Amino acid sequence: MDPVVIALQQQQAELSNLLESLSEPDWGLPTRCEGWDVSDVVLHLAQTDEMAIASATGHLSDYASGLPSGLLGLNGSIDDAAARLVEYERGSPTAELRERWSSGAARLIGIFDTMDLSSRVTWVAGELSARTLATTRIAETWIHSGDVASAVGRTLAATDRLQFVARLAWRTLPYAFASVGRQMTGPVAFRLESPSGEQWDFVPQEKALTTISGPASELCSVAARRVEAAATSLRGEGPDAGSVLSLVRTYA
């Protein structure tokens, strides 16, 4: 099994173990996602895993056409579309919702494990490789695992699976800048400390004009929009340092 698929499977397992420990009232607790409780977060993950399955199998347009007109329309942001989709389907019994997420997550692993991860697929933000799609699923599952844990007063330990998330955040910096109509001054490097103490260096082929340094877990949390860069020990040098830390993201 490819390392990225293994990492996704492990991240799913962490969330599965967390969900198994929840009481029925826990599913109604508010999360860090404004307006969403725990059940809404799990529903969102189930929905986006199903979208990823449709993408990986070449049926994303069929998936979209099966929804009410305008639900996934271009009006508003991707976050707005996600909120509309959750609102449309919220209210399922807890056991049914958990089974929906679990079965979809397992199916997604099976699909990624048997396909050529270098093949191109269509996703919300455009065309990308199946490997990148799998990486976005690691990132989103990790983010929302943390949202669920936070809702019930727990903290999940950072793991070296974050290497995939940090690399995704680094590689998609041009997209993050372009999404707000801006351009990077020049190449950017990330020099990060992994949860296990190793050094992770993501460096461009050309000389970097901007360098971001610090713990990978903090960089990923900033990119996930779960903490402000000013509240971390991350350091930036170069003309785009401030912009990188305000625009970096792990999802599209």
GROMACS .gro file of C-alpha atoms in nm:
model
  252
    1MET     CA    1   0.000   0.000   0.000
    2ASP     CA    2   0.129   0.346  -0.089
    3PRO     CA    3   0.251   0.555   0.209
    4VAL     CA    4  -0.011   0.825   0.146
    5VAL     CA    5  -0.290   0.565   0.154
    6ILE     CA    6  -0.145   0.411   0.472
    7ALA     CA    7  -0.139   0.755   0.633
    8LEU     CA    8  -0.501   0.820   0.535
    9GLN     CA    9  -0.606   0.483   0.675
   10GLN     CA   10  -0.424   0.558   1.001
   11GLN     CA   11  -0.589   0.898   1.028
   12GLN     CA   12  -0.928   0.742   0.970
   13ALA     CA   13  -0.852   0.487   1.242
   14GLU     CA   14  -0.770   0.764   1.489
   15LEU     CA   15  -1.104   0.929   1.421
   16SER     CA   16  -1.288   0.596   1.436
   17ASN     CA   17  -1.143   0.523   1.781
   18LEU     CA   18  -1.245   0.869   1.897
   19LEU     CA   19  -1.601   0.829   1.769
   20GLU     CA   20  -1.632   0.490   1.940
   21SER     CA   21  -1.567   0.658   2.274
   22LEU     CA   22  -1.837   0.923   2.239
   23SER     CA   23  -2.162   0.915   2.431
   24GLU     CA   24  -2.487   1.000   2.256
   25PRO     CA   25  -2.495   1.354   2.406
   26ASP     CA   26  -2.137   1.414   2.285
   27TRP     CA   27  -2.259   1.411   1.923
   28GLY     CA   28  -2.458   1.727   1.992
   29LEU     CA   29  -2.168   1.925   2.141
   30PRO     CA   30  -2.059   2.242   1.954
   31THR     CA   31  -1.726   2.230   1.772
   32ARG     CA   32  -1.468   2.482   1.652
   33CYS     CA   33  -1.657   2.487   1.319
   34GLU     CA   34  -1.901   2.771   1.368
   35GLY     CA   35  -2.260   2.648   1.372
   36TRP     CA   36  -2.165   2.279   1.357
   37ASP     CA   37  -2.189   2.020   1.630
   38VAL     CA   38  -1.997   1.692   1.633
   39SER     CA   39  -2.258   1.515   1.420
   40ASP     CA   40  -2.236   1.792   1.159
   41VAL     CA   41  -1.858   1.752   1.140
   42VAL     CA   42  -1.886   1.377   1.088
   43LEU     CA   43  -2.160   1.431   0.828
   44HIS     CA   44  -1.932   1.675   0.644
   45LEU     CA   45  -1.652   1.419   0.640
   46ALA     CA   46  -1.888   1.150   0.511
   47GLN     CA   47  -2.010   1.383   0.238
   48THR     CA   48  -1.663   1.488   0.128
   49ASP     CA   49  -1.535   1.130   0.133
   50GLU     CA   50  -1.827   1.041  -0.094
   51MET     CA   51  -1.731   1.329  -0.322
   52ALA     CA   52  -1.372   1.201  -0.325
   53ILE     CA   53  -1.497   0.855  -0.420
   54ALA     CA   54  -1.694   1.010  -0.706
   55SER     CA   55  -1.387   1.207  -0.811
   56ALA     CA   56  -1.151   0.909  -0.800
   57THR     CA   57  -1.392   0.695  -1.003
   58GLY     CA   58  -1.466   0.965  -1.261
   59HIS     CA   59  -1.821   1.036  -1.146
   60LEU     CA   60  -1.798   1.373  -0.972
   61SER     CA   61  -2.034   1.539  -1.220
   62ASP     CA   62  -2.288   1.260  -1.164
   63TYR     CA   63  -2.260   1.313  -0.788
   64ALA     CA   64  -2.322   1.686  -0.824
   65SER     CA   65  -2.615   1.639  -1.064
   66GLY     CA   66  -2.783   1.411  -0.811
   67LEU     CA   67  -2.811   1.697  -0.562
   68PRO     CA   68  -3.075   1.972  -0.562
   69SER     CA   69  -3.003   2.251  -0.809
   70GLY     CA   70  -2.763   2.512  -0.671
   71LEU     CA   71  -2.658   2.316  -0.363
   72LEU     CA   72  -2.301   2.293  -0.489
   73GLY     CA   73  -2.328   2.601  -0.707
   74LEU     CA   74  -2.057   2.859  -0.764
   75ASN     CA   75  -2.232   3.127  -0.557
   76GLY     CA   76  -2.024   3.193  -0.249
   77SER     CA   77  -1.717   3.010  -0.125
   78ILE     CA   78  -1.638   2.641  -0.100
   79ASP     CA   79  -1.708   2.674   0.273
   80ASP     CA   80  -2.055   2.811   0.188
   81ALA     CA   81  -2.124   2.510  -0.034
   82ALA     CA   82  -2.009   2.272   0.243
   83ALA     CA   83  -2.241   2.445   0.489
   84ARG     CA   84  -2.537   2.414   0.251
   85LEU     CA   85  -2.467   2.044   0.200
   86VAL     CA   86  -2.453   1.977   0.574
   87GLU     CA   87  -2.773   2.173   0.632
   88TYR     CA   88  -2.944   1.973   0.357
   89GLU     CA   89  -2.864   1.634   0.513
   90ARG     CA   90  -2.830   1.693   0.887
   91GLY     CA   91  -3.052   1.505   1.130
   92SER     CA   92  -2.960   1.140   1.070
   93PRO     CA   93  -2.948   0.908   1.374
   94THR     CA   94  -2.601   0.881   1.528
   95ALA     CA   95  -2.552   0.512   1.447
   96GLU     CA   96  -2.656   0.566   1.086
   97LEU     CA   97  -2.426   0.865   1.048
   98ARG     CA   98  -2.129   0.685   1.197
   99GLU     CA   99  -2.183   0.385   0.968
  100ARG     CA  100  -2.212   0.616   0.667
  101TRP     CA  101  -1.877   0.777   0.743
  102SER     CA  102  -1.707   0.448   0.830
  103SER     CA  103  -1.820   0.262   0.519
  104GLY     CA  104  -1.734   0.554   0.290
  105ALA     CA  105  -1.392   0.593   0.446
  106ALA     CA  106  -1.316   0.223   0.397
  107ARG     CA  107  -1.436   0.233   0.037
  108LEU     CA  108  -1.216   0.534  -0.033
  109ILE     CA  109  -0.910   0.346   0.096
  110GLY     CA  110  -0.992   0.052  -0.130
  111ILE     CA  111  -1.021   0.276  -0.434
  112PHE     CA  112  -0.697   0.463  -0.368
  113ASP     CA  113  -0.515   0.136  -0.299
  114THR     CA  114  -0.604  -0.010  -0.639
  115MET     CA  115  -0.568   0.295  -0.866
  116ASP     CA  116  -0.272   0.472  -1.023
  117LEU     CA  117  -0.220   0.762  -0.785
  118SER     CA  118  -0.046   0.964  -1.056
  119SER     CA  119  -0.365   0.968  -1.264
  120ARG     CA  120  -0.551   1.298  -1.291
  121VAL     CA  121  -0.896   1.343  -1.141
  122THR     CA  122  -1.144   1.629  -1.120
  123TRP     CA  123  -1.195   1.791  -0.781
  124VAL     CA  124  -1.367   2.098  -0.641
  125ALA     CA  125  -1.066   2.322  -0.703
  126GLY     CA  126  -0.993   2.177  -1.048
  127GLU     CA  127  -0.787   1.889  -1.182
  128LEU     CA  128  -0.527   1.725  -0.958
  129SER     CA  129  -0.354   1.392  -0.911
  130ALA     CA  130  -0.521   1.112  -0.718
  131ARG     CA  131  -0.224   1.126  -0.481
  132THR     CA  132  -0.297   1.489  -0.404
  133LEU     CA  133  -0.664   1.408  -0.356
  134ALA     CA  134  -0.568   1.140  -0.105
  135THR     CA  135  -0.346   1.392   0.072
  136THR     CA  136  -0.631   1.641   0.100
  137ARG     CA  137  -0.836   1.366   0.265
  138ILE     CA  138  -0.558   1.312   0.520
  139ALA     CA  139  -0.558   1.684   0.592
  140GLU     CA  140  -0.933   1.721   0.624
  141THR     CA  141  -0.975   1.407   0.834
  142TRP     CA  142  -0.695   1.525   1.063
  143ILE     CA  143  -0.847   1.873   1.098
  144HIS     CA  144  -1.191   1.744   1.185
  145SER     CA  145  -1.057   1.472   1.415
  146GLY     CA  146  -0.913   1.761   1.613
  147ASP     CA  147  -1.247   1.943   1.601
  148VAL     CA  148  -1.427   1.641   1.747
  149ALA     CA  149  -1.158   1.589   2.011
  150SER     CA  150  -1.170   1.954   2.113
  151ALA     CA  151  -1.548   1.941   2.149
  152VAL     CA  152  -1.520   1.665   2.409
  153GLY     CA  153  -1.222   1.819   2.589
  154ARG     CA  154  -0.949   1.597   2.449
  155THR     CA  155  -0.624   1.663   2.266
  156LEU     CA  156  -0.491   1.431   1.997
  157ALA     CA  157  -0.114   1.387   1.987
  158ALA     CA  158   0.057   1.513   1.673
  159THR     CA  159   0.208   1.240   1.457
  160ASP     CA  160   0.445   1.228   1.161
  161ARG     CA  161   0.142   1.187   0.935
  162LEU     CA  162   0.156   1.566   0.938
  163GLN     CA  163   0.441   1.547   0.687
  164PHE     CA  164   0.178   1.494   0.417
  165VAL     CA  165  -0.028   1.786   0.546
  166ALA     CA  166   0.269   2.022   0.569
  167ARG     CA  167   0.388   1.933   0.221
  168LEU     CA  168   0.039   1.990   0.084
  169ALA     CA  169   0.030   2.335   0.246
  170TRP     CA  170   0.369   2.418   0.094
  171ARG     CA  171   0.289   2.292  -0.255
  172THR     CA  172  -0.045   2.475  -0.272
  173LEU     CA  173   0.088   2.817  -0.171
  174PRO     CA  174   0.051   2.950  -0.529
  175TYR     CA  175  -0.314   2.843  -0.522
  176ALA     CA  176  -0.367   3.004  -0.181
  177PHE     CA  177  -0.226   3.333  -0.307
  178ALA     CA  178  -0.417   3.317  -0.636
  179SER     CA  179  -0.745   3.251  -0.455
  180VAL     CA  180  -0.726   3.606  -0.317
  181GLY     CA  181  -0.589   3.760  -0.636
  182ARG     CA  182  -0.226   3.783  -0.526
  183GLN     CA  183   0.109   3.652  -0.648
  184MET     CA  184   0.407   3.530  -0.452
  185THR     CA  185   0.718   3.748  -0.472
  186GLY     CA  186   0.930   3.438  -0.518
  187PRO     CA  187   0.989   3.078  -0.404
  188VAL     CA  188   0.914   2.980  -0.044
  189ALA     CA  189   1.082   2.719   0.176
  190PHE     CA  190   0.944   2.546   0.486
  191ARG     CA  191   1.197   2.424   0.745
  192LEU     CA  192   0.994   2.241   1.004
  193GLU     CA  193   1.044   2.029   1.315
  194SER     CA  194   0.845   1.706   1.301
  195PRO     CA  195   0.651   1.570   1.602
  196SER     CA  196   0.917   1.296   1.635
  197GLY     CA  197   1.200   1.549   1.630
  198GLU     CA  198   1.317   1.509   1.270
  199GLN     CA  199   1.378   1.801   1.036
  200TRP     CA  200   1.139   1.838   0.743
  201ASP     CA  201   1.266   2.069   0.471
  202PHE     CA  202   1.041   2.161   0.182
  203VAL     CA  203   1.256   2.366  -0.051
  204PRO     CA  204   1.204   2.489  -0.408
  205GLN     CA  205   1.445   2.421  -0.692
  206GLU     CA  206   1.521   2.792  -0.713
  207LYS     CA  207   1.662   2.988  -0.423
  208ALA     CA  208   1.391   3.061  -0.166
  209LEU     CA  209   1.321   3.427  -0.102
  210THR     CA  210   1.098   3.350   0.197
  211THR     CA  211   1.151   3.085   0.466
  212ILE     CA  212   0.904   2.970   0.730
  213SER     CA  213   1.052   2.781   1.027
  214GLY     CA  214   0.915   2.614   1.337
  215PRO     CA  215   0.712   2.314   1.455
  216ALA     CA  216   0.528   2.131   1.178
  217SER     CA  217   0.227   2.080   1.405
  218GLU     CA  218   0.191   2.456   1.446
  219LEU     CA  219   0.230   2.523   1.075
  220CYS     CA  220  -0.039   2.265   0.997
  221SER     CA  221  -0.272   2.413   1.259
  222VAL     CA  222  -0.226   2.759   1.109
  223ALA     CA  223  -0.289   2.621   0.760
  224ALA     CA  224  -0.602   2.447   0.892
  225ARG     CA  225  -0.726   2.784   1.023
  226ARG     CA  226  -0.743   2.649   1.376
  227VAL     CA  227  -0.487   2.887   1.531
  228GLU     CA  228  -0.346   3.228   1.442
  229ALA     CA  229   0.020   3.236   1.341
  230ALA     CA  230   0.085   3.506   1.603
  231ALA     CA  231  -0.010   3.256   1.875
  232THR     CA  232   0.261   3.011   1.762
  233SER     CA  233   0.640   2.996   1.764
  234LEU     CA  234   0.658   2.995   1.383
  235ARG     CA  235   0.918   3.229   1.236
  236GLY     CA  236   0.920   3.386   0.893
  237GLU     CA  237   1.192   3.562   0.698
  238GLY     CA  238   1.163   3.722   0.356
  239PRO     CA  239   0.922   3.942   0.162
  240ASP     CA  240   0.626   3.704   0.173
  241ALA     CA  241   0.660   3.579   0.531
  242GLY     CA  242   0.354   3.754   0.667
  243SER     CA  243   0.143   3.674   0.363
  244VAL     CA  244   0.239   3.306   0.366
  245LEU     CA  245   0.136   3.270   0.729
  246SER     CA  246  -0.195   3.443   0.670
  247LEU     CA  247  -0.284   3.265   0.344
  248VAL     CA  248  -0.139   2.912   0.383
  249ARG     CA  249  -0.407   2.646   0.386
  250THR     CA  250  -0.449   2.269   0.385
  251TYR     CA  251  -0.774   2.241   0.195
  252ALA     CA  252  -0.936   2.358  -0.127
   0.00000   0.00000   0.00000
